[in-house]
Tab-separated table of C-alpha atoms in Angstrom:
chain	number	residue	atom	x	y	z
A	1138	UNK	CA	12.546	98.942	90.932
A	1139	UNK	CA	13.983	100.397	88.283
A	1140	UNK	CA	15.890	103.281	90.550
A	1141	UNK	CA	16.335	100.832	93.337
A	1142	UNK	CA	18.213	98.871	90.973
A	1143	UNK	CA	20.293	101.938	89.661
A	1144	UNK	CA	21.552	103.074	92.585
A	1145	UNK	CA	22.823	99.721	93.683
A	1146	UNK	CA	24.912	99.567	89.935
A	1147	UNK	CA	26.064	102.631	91.256
A	1148	UNK	CA	26.401	101.932	94.229
A	1149	UNK	CA	28.978	99.260	93.168
A	1150	UNK	CA	30.492	100.672	90.727
A	1151	UNK	CA	31.669	103.066	93.439
A	1152	UNK	CA	32.699	100.864	96.142
A	1153	UNK	CA	34.725	98.918	92.918
A	1154	UNK	CA	36.315	102.386	92.413
A	1155	UNK	CA	36.936	102.842	95.582
A	1156	UNK	CA	38.145	99.654	96.555
A	1157	UNK	CA	40.813	99.090	93.350
A	1158	UNK	CA	43.989	101.324	94.566
A	1159	UNK	CA	43.764	99.391	97.897
A	1160	UNK	CA	43.619	96.176	95.822
A	1161	UNK	CA	46.408	97.217	93.774
A	1162	UNK	CA	48.212	98.186	96.814
A	1163	UNK	CA	47.931	95.040	98.528
A	1164	UNK	CA	48.845	92.954	95.075
A	1165	UNK	CA	52.473	95.436	95.026
A	1166	UNK	CA	53.292	95.227	98.766
A	1167	UNK	CA	53.330	91.672	98.524
A	1168	UNK	CA	55.446	91.348	95.321
A	1169	UNK	CA	57.777	93.885	96.996
A	1170	UNK	CA	57.382	91.332	100.366
A	1171	UNK	CA	58.546	88.538	97.952
A	1172	UNK	CA	61.215	90.218	96.688
A	1173	UNK	CA	62.332	91.121	99.474
A	1174	UNK	CA	62.481	88.038	101.590
A	1175	UNK	CA	64.467	86.769	97.762
A	1176	UNK	CA	66.895	89.341	98.786
A	1177	UNK	CA	67.168	88.180	102.784
A	1178	UNK	CA	67.726	84.940	101.356
A	1179	UNK	CA	70.479	86.140	98.983
A	1180	UNK	CA	72.261	88.149	102.069
A	1181	UNK	CA	72.128	85.236	104.209
A	1182	UNK	CA	73.226	83.277	101.468
A	1183	UNK	CA	76.651	85.832	101.154
A	1184	UNK	CA	76.745	86.797	104.488
A	1185	UNK	CA	77.385	82.884	105.918
A	1186	UNK	CA	79.381	82.942	102.433
A	1187	UNK	CA	82.028	85.825	103.811
A	1188	UNK	CA	81.815	83.386	107.267
A	1189	UNK	CA	82.995	80.306	105.902
A	1190	UNK	CA	85.518	82.864	103.836
A	1191	UNK	CA	86.852	84.187	107.250
A	1192	UNK	CA	86.924	81.189	109.005
A	1193	UNK	CA	88.833	79.987	106.189
A	1194	UNK	CA	91.020	82.581	106.513
A	1195	UNK	CA	91.690	82.400	110.581
A	1196	UNK	CA	92.647	78.800	109.703
A	1197	UNK	CA	95.413	79.889	107.129
A	1198	UNK	CA	97.077	82.300	109.193
A	1199	UNK	CA	99.288	80.706	110.322
A	1200	UNK	CA	101.055	79.166	107.540
A	1201	UNK	CA	100.352	82.581	104.953
A	1202	UNK	CA	104.221	83.779	105.941
A	1203	UNK	CA	105.764	79.770	105.204
A	1204	UNK	CA	103.293	80.477	101.990
A	1205	UNK	CA	105.239	83.902	100.661
A	1206	UNK	CA	107.847	81.956	101.506
A	1207	UNK	CA	107.342	78.990	98.609
A	1208	UNK	CA	105.560	80.841	96.472
A	1209	UNK	CA	106.848	84.834	96.644
A	1210	UNK	CA	104.034	87.363	96.426
A	1211	UNK	CA	105.665	90.607	96.760
A	1212	UNK	CA	108.035	90.155	93.533
A	1213	UNK	CA	110.355	87.452	92.143
A	1214	UNK	CA	112.482	87.964	95.435
A	1215	UNK	CA	116.155	87.415	93.195
A	1216	UNK	CA	117.948	87.420	96.963
A	1217	UNK	CA	116.964	85.360	99.137
A	1218	UNK	CA	116.917	82.792	96.402
A	1219	UNK	CA	120.461	83.397	95.307
A	1220	UNK	CA	121.419	83.593	99.093
A	1221	UNK	CA	119.783	80.124	99.706
A	1222	UNK	CA	121.399	78.528	95.898
A	1223	UNK	CA	124.809	79.706	97.322
A	1224	UNK	CA	124.309	78.428	101.045
A	1225	UNK	CA	123.395	74.936	99.693
A	1226	UNK	CA	126.759	75.196	97.922
A	1227	UNK	CA	128.410	75.883	100.945
A	1228	UNK	CA	126.632	73.024	102.526
A	1229	UNK	CA	127.484	70.402	100.263
A	1230	UNK	CA	131.100	71.536	99.886
A	1231	UNK	CA	130.354	72.117	96.449
A	1232	UNK	CA	131.063	75.434	93.959
A	1233	UNK	CA	128.731	77.349	91.776
A	1234	UNK	CA	131.236	77.607	88.883
A	1235	UNK	CA	127.818	79.573	87.437
A	1236	UNK	CA	123.714	80.906	88.448
A	1237	UNK	CA	121.875	83.036	86.210
A	1238	UNK	CA	117.686	84.291	87.027
A	1239	UNK	CA	115.334	84.999	84.487
A	1240	UNK	CA	114.304	88.360	84.160
A	1241	UNK	CA	111.043	89.573	85.716
A	1242	UNK	CA	109.534	93.542	87.155
A	1243	UNK	CA	111.896	94.635	89.434
A	1244	UNK	CA	109.477	97.308	90.029
A	1245	UNK	CA	106.236	99.867	88.317
A	1246	UNK	CA	105.550	103.452	89.346
A	1247	UNK	CA	102.431	102.678	86.830
A	1248	UNK	CA	101.442	98.951	87.591
A	1249	UNK	CA	101.195	96.721	90.380
A	1250	UNK	CA	101.181	93.240	89.046
A	1251	UNK	CA	102.578	92.132	92.551
A	1252	UNK	CA	99.496	93.131	94.230
A	1253	UNK	CA	97.354	90.917	95.424
A	1254	UNK	CA	93.879	90.281	93.660
A	1255	UNK	CA	91.543	87.251	91.389
A	1256	UNK	CA	93.982	88.105	88.616
A	1257	UNK	CA	97.422	86.775	90.542
A	1258	UNK	CA	98.531	83.089	89.050
A	1259	UNK	CA	101.815	81.569	89.316
A	1260	UNK	CA	104.931	83.184	87.474
A	1261	UNK	CA	107.293	80.720	86.483
A	1262	UNK	CA	110.939	82.357	87.043
A	1263	UNK	CA	113.943	80.324	84.978
A	1264	UNK	CA	116.877	79.724	86.746
A	1265	UNK	CA	119.999	77.278	85.723
A	1266	UNK	CA	122.949	76.840	87.714
A	1267	UNK	CA	126.275	74.745	87.759
A	1268	UNK	CA	127.360	73.202	90.827
A	1269	UNK	CA	131.408	71.278	90.687
A	1270	UNK	CA	132.690	68.742	93.928
A	1271	UNK	CA	132.652	65.264	94.281
A	1272	UNK	CA	129.515	63.090	93.623
A	1273	UNK	CA	128.855	63.040	97.306
A	1274	UNK	CA	128.378	66.692	97.291
A	1275	UNK	CA	126.863	67.474	94.196
A	1276	UNK	CA	124.408	65.002	95.283
A	1277	UNK	CA	123.488	66.554	98.281
A	1278	UNK	CA	123.689	69.847	96.317
A	1279	UNK	CA	120.690	68.593	93.794
A	1280	UNK	CA	118.788	66.857	96.871
A	1281	UNK	CA	118.932	69.551	99.523
A	1282	UNK	CA	118.295	72.081	96.653
A	1283	UNK	CA	114.528	69.469	95.606
A	1284	UNK	CA	113.757	69.933	99.238
A	1285	UNK	CA	114.322	73.461	100.040
A	1286	UNK	CA	111.939	76.427	101.192
A	1287	UNK	CA	111.422	77.891	97.989
A	1288	UNK	CA	109.305	75.700	95.234
A	1289	UNK	CA	110.979	74.983	92.514
A	1290	UNK	CA	110.947	72.505	89.523
A	1291	UNK	CA	113.410	70.552	87.877
A	1292	UNK	CA	113.269	70.775	83.440
A	1293	UNK	CA	117.089	69.427	83.094
A	1294	UNK	CA	119.995	67.600	85.057
A	1295	UNK	CA	123.536	66.828	83.333
A	1296	UNK	CA	126.508	64.912	85.266
A	1297	UNK	CA	130.157	65.792	83.726
A	1298	UNK	CA	133.553	64.491	84.853
A	1299	UNK	CA	136.167	67.059	85.632
A	1300	UNK	CA	140.055	66.781	86.699
A	1301	UNK	CA	141.384	69.211	88.459
A	1302	UNK	CA	144.569	70.340	87.546
A	1303	UNK	CA	145.904	71.224	90.905
A	1304	UNK	CA	146.182	68.125	92.002
A	1305	UNK	CA	144.928	65.603	89.310
A	1306	UNK	CA	142.225	64.525	91.732
A	1307	UNK	CA	138.219	64.085	90.138
A	1308	UNK	CA	135.660	65.937	89.998
A	1309	UNK	CA	132.484	66.445	88.341
A	1310	UNK	CA	130.099	68.880	87.396
A	1311	UNK	CA	126.503	69.166	87.645
A	1312	UNK	CA	124.297	71.505	85.419
A	1313	UNK	CA	120.470	71.728	86.314
A	1314	UNK	CA	118.427	73.754	84.714
A	1315	UNK	CA	114.792	74.714	85.698
A	1316	UNK	CA	112.342	77.320	87.766
A	1317	UNK	CA	111.451	78.976	90.654
A	1318	UNK	CA	107.968	80.529	91.319
A	1319	UNK	CA	106.207	83.491	92.157
A	1320	UNK	CA	102.442	84.852	92.271
A	1321	UNK	CA	101.173	88.208	89.919
A	1322	UNK	CA	98.913	89.503	87.412
A	1323	UNK	CA	100.328	88.140	84.453
A	1324	UNK	CA	98.823	90.678	82.252
A	1325	UNK	CA	100.193	93.595	84.324
A	1326	UNK	CA	103.557	91.756	84.230
A	1327	UNK	CA	103.345	91.723	81.018
A	1328	UNK	CA	102.793	94.554	80.107
A	1329	UNK	CA	105.342	95.954	82.526
A	1330	UNK	CA	108.295	94.030	80.628
A	1331	UNK	CA	107.080	95.005	77.344
A	1332	UNK	CA	106.890	98.883	78.097
A	1333	UNK	CA	110.362	98.696	79.927
A	1334	UNK	CA	111.803	96.822	76.732
A	1335	UNK	CA	110.269	99.627	74.384
A	1336	UNK	CA	111.577	102.318	76.475
A	1337	UNK	CA	114.802	101.053	76.256
């Protein structure tokens, strides 16, 4: 009968209305679970990357102190470099006639270009040195300079003959120019150097 049909129709409408929030909640819950699974996968990947990085750091730790001597990370390290060059001259029996190092930042209260961060890069520190002595002595000096602990590169080497006025013995002079290297944030370093120049 019509009454029964209407009754069933109204009942169906109420059932649908009653189930709609539940269905919506189930769909929302499934989306949330799917998003949570994606987040968990990303976190799991990050954890694995961190574990790999930690393992790599453990392997590298014994070499960090040596690496810091090769390419300093706390500034240009003028004093150890000049001391090393002077020691090489002493070992090779040569005399340092002149020595110069390029300018860099020694200290800043505002900027910290030497603090370790992702922006740190290798910065060149120009240097030049002139030594005199016997040919064997200056050859040894050059060889030892190239193999010393501090990483350097040589731009030019010139050799000239000299005569000592004391005993008229023949000597040679060796002129070397090149670069030593250190780690720094180049943008901050440039800003600090520009500020110091502007303040003069």
